[in-house]
XYZ file of C-alpha atoms in Angstrom:
323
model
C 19.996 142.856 25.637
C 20.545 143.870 29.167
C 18.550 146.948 30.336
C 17.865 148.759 34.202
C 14.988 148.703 35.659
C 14.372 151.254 38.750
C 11.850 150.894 41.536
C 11.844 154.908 42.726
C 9.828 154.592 45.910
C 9.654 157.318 48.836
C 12.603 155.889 51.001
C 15.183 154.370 48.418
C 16.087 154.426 44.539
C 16.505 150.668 43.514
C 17.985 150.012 40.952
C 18.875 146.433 38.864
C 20.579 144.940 35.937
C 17.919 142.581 34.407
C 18.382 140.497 31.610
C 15.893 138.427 29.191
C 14.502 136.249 31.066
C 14.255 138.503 33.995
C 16.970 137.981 36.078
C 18.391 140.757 38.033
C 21.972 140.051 38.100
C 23.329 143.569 39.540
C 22.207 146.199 41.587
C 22.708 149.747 43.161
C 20.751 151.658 45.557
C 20.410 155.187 47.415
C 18.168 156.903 49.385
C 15.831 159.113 47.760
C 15.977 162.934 47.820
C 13.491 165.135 48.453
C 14.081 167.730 45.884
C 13.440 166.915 41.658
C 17.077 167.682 40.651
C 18.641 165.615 43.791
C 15.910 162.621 42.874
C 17.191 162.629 39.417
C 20.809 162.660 40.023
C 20.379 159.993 42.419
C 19.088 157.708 39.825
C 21.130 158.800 36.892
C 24.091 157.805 39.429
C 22.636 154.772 40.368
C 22.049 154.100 36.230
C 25.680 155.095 35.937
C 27.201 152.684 38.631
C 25.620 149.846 36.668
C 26.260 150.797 33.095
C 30.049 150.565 33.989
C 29.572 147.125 35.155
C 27.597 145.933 32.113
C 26.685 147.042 28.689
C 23.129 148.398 29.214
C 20.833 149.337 26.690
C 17.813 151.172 28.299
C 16.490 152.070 31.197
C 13.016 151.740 32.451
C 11.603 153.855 36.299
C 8.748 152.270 38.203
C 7.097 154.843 39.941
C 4.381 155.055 42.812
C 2.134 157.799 41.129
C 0.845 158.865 38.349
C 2.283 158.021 34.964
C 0.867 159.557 31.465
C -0.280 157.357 29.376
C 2.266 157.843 26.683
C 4.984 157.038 29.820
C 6.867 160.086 29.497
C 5.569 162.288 32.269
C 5.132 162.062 35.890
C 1.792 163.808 36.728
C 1.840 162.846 39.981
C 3.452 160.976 43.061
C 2.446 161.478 46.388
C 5.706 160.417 47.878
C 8.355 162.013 45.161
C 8.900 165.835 44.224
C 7.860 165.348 40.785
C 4.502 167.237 39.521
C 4.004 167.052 36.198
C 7.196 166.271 35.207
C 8.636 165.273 31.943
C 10.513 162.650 33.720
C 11.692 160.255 30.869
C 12.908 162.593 28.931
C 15.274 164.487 31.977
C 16.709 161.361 32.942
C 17.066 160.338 29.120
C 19.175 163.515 29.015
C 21.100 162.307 31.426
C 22.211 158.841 31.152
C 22.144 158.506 27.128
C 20.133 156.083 26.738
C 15.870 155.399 26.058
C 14.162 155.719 29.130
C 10.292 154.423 29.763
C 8.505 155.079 33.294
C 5.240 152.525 34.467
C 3.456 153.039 37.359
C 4.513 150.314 39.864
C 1.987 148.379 40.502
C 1.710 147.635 36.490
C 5.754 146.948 36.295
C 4.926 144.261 39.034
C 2.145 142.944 36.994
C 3.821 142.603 34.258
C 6.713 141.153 35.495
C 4.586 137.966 37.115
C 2.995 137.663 34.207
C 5.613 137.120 32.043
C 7.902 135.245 34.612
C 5.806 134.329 37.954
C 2.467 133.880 39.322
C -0.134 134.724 36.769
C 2.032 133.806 33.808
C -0.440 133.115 30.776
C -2.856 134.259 32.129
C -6.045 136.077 30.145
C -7.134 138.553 32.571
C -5.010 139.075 35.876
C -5.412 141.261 38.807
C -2.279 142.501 41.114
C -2.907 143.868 44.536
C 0.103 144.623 46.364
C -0.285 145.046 49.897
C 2.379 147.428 51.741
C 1.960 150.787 53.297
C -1.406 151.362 50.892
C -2.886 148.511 48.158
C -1.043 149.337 44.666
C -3.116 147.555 41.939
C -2.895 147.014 38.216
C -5.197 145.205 35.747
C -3.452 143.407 32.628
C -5.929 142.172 29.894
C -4.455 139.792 27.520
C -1.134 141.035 28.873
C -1.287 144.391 28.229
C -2.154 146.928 31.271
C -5.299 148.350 31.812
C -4.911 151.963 32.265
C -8.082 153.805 32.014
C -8.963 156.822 30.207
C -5.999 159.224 32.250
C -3.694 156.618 32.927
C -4.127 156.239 36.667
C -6.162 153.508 36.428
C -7.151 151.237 38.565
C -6.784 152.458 41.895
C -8.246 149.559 43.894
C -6.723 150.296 47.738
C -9.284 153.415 47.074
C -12.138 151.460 46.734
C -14.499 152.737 49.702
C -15.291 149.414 51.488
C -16.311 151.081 55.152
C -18.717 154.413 54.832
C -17.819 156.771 57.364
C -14.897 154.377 58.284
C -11.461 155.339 58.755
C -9.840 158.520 57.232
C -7.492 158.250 54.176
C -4.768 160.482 53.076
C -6.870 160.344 49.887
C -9.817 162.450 51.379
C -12.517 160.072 51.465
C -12.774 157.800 54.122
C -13.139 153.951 54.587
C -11.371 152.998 51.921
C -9.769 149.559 51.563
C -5.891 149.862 52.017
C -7.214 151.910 55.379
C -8.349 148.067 56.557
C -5.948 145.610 54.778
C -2.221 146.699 54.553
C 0.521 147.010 56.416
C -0.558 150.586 57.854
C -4.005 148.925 58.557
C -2.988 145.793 60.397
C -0.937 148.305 62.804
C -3.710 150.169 63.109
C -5.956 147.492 64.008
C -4.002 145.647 66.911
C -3.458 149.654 68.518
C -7.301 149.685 68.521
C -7.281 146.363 69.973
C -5.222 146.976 72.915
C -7.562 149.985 73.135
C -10.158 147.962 74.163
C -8.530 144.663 75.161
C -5.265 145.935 77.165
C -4.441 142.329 78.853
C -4.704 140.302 75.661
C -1.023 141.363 74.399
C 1.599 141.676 76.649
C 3.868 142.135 73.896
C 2.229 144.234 71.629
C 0.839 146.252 74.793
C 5.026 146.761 76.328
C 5.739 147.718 72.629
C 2.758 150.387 72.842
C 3.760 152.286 75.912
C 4.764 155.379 75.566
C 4.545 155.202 71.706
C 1.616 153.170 69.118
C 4.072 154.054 66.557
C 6.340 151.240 67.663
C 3.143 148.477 66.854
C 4.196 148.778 63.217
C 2.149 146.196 60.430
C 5.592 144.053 60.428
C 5.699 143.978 64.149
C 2.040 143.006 64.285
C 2.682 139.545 62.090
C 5.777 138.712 63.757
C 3.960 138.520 67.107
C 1.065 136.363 64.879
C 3.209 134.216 64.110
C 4.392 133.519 67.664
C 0.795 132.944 68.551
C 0.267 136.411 70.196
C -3.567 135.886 70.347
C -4.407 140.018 69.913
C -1.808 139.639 66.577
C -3.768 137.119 64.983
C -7.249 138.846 65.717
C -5.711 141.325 63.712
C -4.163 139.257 61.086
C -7.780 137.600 60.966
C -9.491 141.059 60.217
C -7.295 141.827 57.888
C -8.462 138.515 56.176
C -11.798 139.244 56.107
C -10.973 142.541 54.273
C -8.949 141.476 51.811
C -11.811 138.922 50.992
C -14.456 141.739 50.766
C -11.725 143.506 48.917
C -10.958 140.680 46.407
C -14.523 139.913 46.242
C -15.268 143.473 44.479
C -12.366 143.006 42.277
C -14.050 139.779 41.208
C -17.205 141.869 40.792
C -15.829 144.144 38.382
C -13.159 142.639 36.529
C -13.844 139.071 36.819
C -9.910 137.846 36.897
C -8.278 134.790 36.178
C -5.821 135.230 38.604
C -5.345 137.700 41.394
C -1.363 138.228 42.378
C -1.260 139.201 46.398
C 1.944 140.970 46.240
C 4.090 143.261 48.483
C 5.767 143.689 51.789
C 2.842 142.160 53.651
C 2.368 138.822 51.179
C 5.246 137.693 52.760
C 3.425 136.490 55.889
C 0.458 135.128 53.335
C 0.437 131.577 55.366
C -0.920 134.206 58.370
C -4.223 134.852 56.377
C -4.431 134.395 52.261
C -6.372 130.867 53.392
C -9.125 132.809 55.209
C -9.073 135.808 52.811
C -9.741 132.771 49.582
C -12.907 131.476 51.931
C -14.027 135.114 52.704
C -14.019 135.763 48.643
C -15.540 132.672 47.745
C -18.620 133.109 50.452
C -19.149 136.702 49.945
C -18.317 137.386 45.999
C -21.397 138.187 43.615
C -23.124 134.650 42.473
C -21.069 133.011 45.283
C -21.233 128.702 44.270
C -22.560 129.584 41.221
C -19.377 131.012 39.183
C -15.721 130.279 37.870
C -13.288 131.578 41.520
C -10.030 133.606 40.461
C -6.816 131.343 41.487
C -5.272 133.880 44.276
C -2.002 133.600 44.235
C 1.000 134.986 46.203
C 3.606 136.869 43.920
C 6.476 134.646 42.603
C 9.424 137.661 42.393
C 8.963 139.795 45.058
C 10.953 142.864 46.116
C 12.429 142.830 42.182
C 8.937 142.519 40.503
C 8.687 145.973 39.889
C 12.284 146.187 38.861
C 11.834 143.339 36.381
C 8.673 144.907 35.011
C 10.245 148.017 33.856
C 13.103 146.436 32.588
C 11.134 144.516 30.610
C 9.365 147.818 28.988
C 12.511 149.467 28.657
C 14.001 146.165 26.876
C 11.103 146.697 24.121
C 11.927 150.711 23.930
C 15.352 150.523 23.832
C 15.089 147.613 20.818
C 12.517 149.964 18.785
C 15.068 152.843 18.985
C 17.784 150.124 17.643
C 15.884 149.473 14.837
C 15.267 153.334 14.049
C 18.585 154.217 14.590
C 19.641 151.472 11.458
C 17.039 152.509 9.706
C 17.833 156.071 9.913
């Protein structure tokens, strides 16, 4: 059974064709609307481009927000125009087939653990490091969702009080010191104070700190920039601290370091393991999680939900017979 999965993030609609053993062997994209009808006709188009190029069966949305538990309704997504929105059900209406939503951090999760990096695993953590931290929790392979549904929200973890502000309203949270946001933010305070240590960074800077973006910031790392990799190497300490309160809580097999940033991992997942490992509760004295980069990448969360809507789409099969 073939089925879409559909990674609706604040910039494009991505959509893929993925089959059972989670390849994604088609796609179609847009870029996403601003307004709740335009969104959804956007993706029922995108759903429609691919169900004429293959016989689909289901259709499943990853979404950065918050999903109900029962994974019909949006109740909220601070990127999208949906508020409380009986999402599933609209774009059900629309493209004639079952349609499942997941938060995307959990389609990710699920996806590595059924194909990629924490595959078998008992209890395994996903942070996913890109603009913010997503994160997800799966427990004997089923996600972790708290009492509302919106759990766990682990870039909101406060790790700095009275440190930087977050679009959340608190400040000092974590994805304000390790992401892609934060590791731009670090190397414009570290021209700040050290102007003649980054030539590049600081021509980049002139005029506009905007340009010192989180990608920009590893790129010049990995030239050997020296004020690049000062950042890259607070950024490892954080993400230790980080994973180390993770460990705290949850105590994980395996933690999954996914998203834009884990692609320039060799930069500072070495340092972030020896940060955890000194600083986590009981530290020489207790089991480590294996931390491991994701396996699937930019399709994880595509895969995920396609996965999900695989298993709706084969319960409404057999309901259908047995009606």
């Amino acid at each position: 059974m073939l089925t879409v999965g559909v990674d609706v993030g604040g910039t494009s609609v991505r959509a893929g064709v993925v089959d059972g053993d989670g390849a994604v062997l088609d796609t179609a994209r847009a870029a996403t609307p601003s307004g709740e009808e335009a969104l959804e006709e956007a993706i029922g188009t995108a759903v429609a481009e691919l169900a004429a190029r293959h016989p689909v069966a289901g259709v499943g949305l990853a979404v950065a927000g918050f999903v109900a538990s029962d994974r019909r309704t949006v109740r909220f997504a601070p990127h999208l125009a949906w508020r409380r929105a009986p999402v599933a059900d609209r774009i059900s209406r629309r493209v004639g087939m079952p349609v499942v939503l997941e938060h995307d951090a959990n389609a990710a999760a699920l996806a590595e653990h059924r194909f990629g990096a924490a595959r078998g695993a008992r209890v395994a953590a996903l942070v996913a490091l890109g603009t913010g931290i997503g994160g997800a929790l799966l427990v004997d392979g089923h996600v972790f969702r708290g009492a509302h549904g919106v759990a766990p929200e682990l870039g909101h973890l406060r790790l700095v009080p009275d440190g930087r502000p977050c679009p959340c309203g608190k400040n000092g949270c974590w994805e304000r010191y390790c992401s892609g946001t934060a590791l731009s933010t670090t190397a414009v305070e570290l021209l700040a104070r050290h102007p003649g240590e980054s030539t590049v960074l600081a021509r980049e800077a002139v005029g506009d700190a905007r340009a010192v973006t989180g990608r920009r910031v590893a790129g010049a790392a990995r030239d050997g920039d020296p004020l690049a990799q000062r950042a890259m190497a607070d950024l490892a300490r954080w993400l230790g601290d980080g994973l180390a309160l993770v460990a705290d809580v949850y105590d994980p097999e395996v933690v999954v370091i996914g998203g834009g940033v884990s692609e320039s991992a060799p930069l500072f997942l070495d340092d972030a393991r020896e940060r955890y490992a000194a600083v986590v509760t009981g530290a020489g004295h207790r089991p480590l999680a294996r931390i491991r980069t994701a396996q699937l990448g930019d399709d994880a969360g595509i895969v995920g939900v396609a996965t999900l809507a695989r298993e709706v789409a084969a319960g409404a099969a057999r309901n259908g017979r047995h009606r």
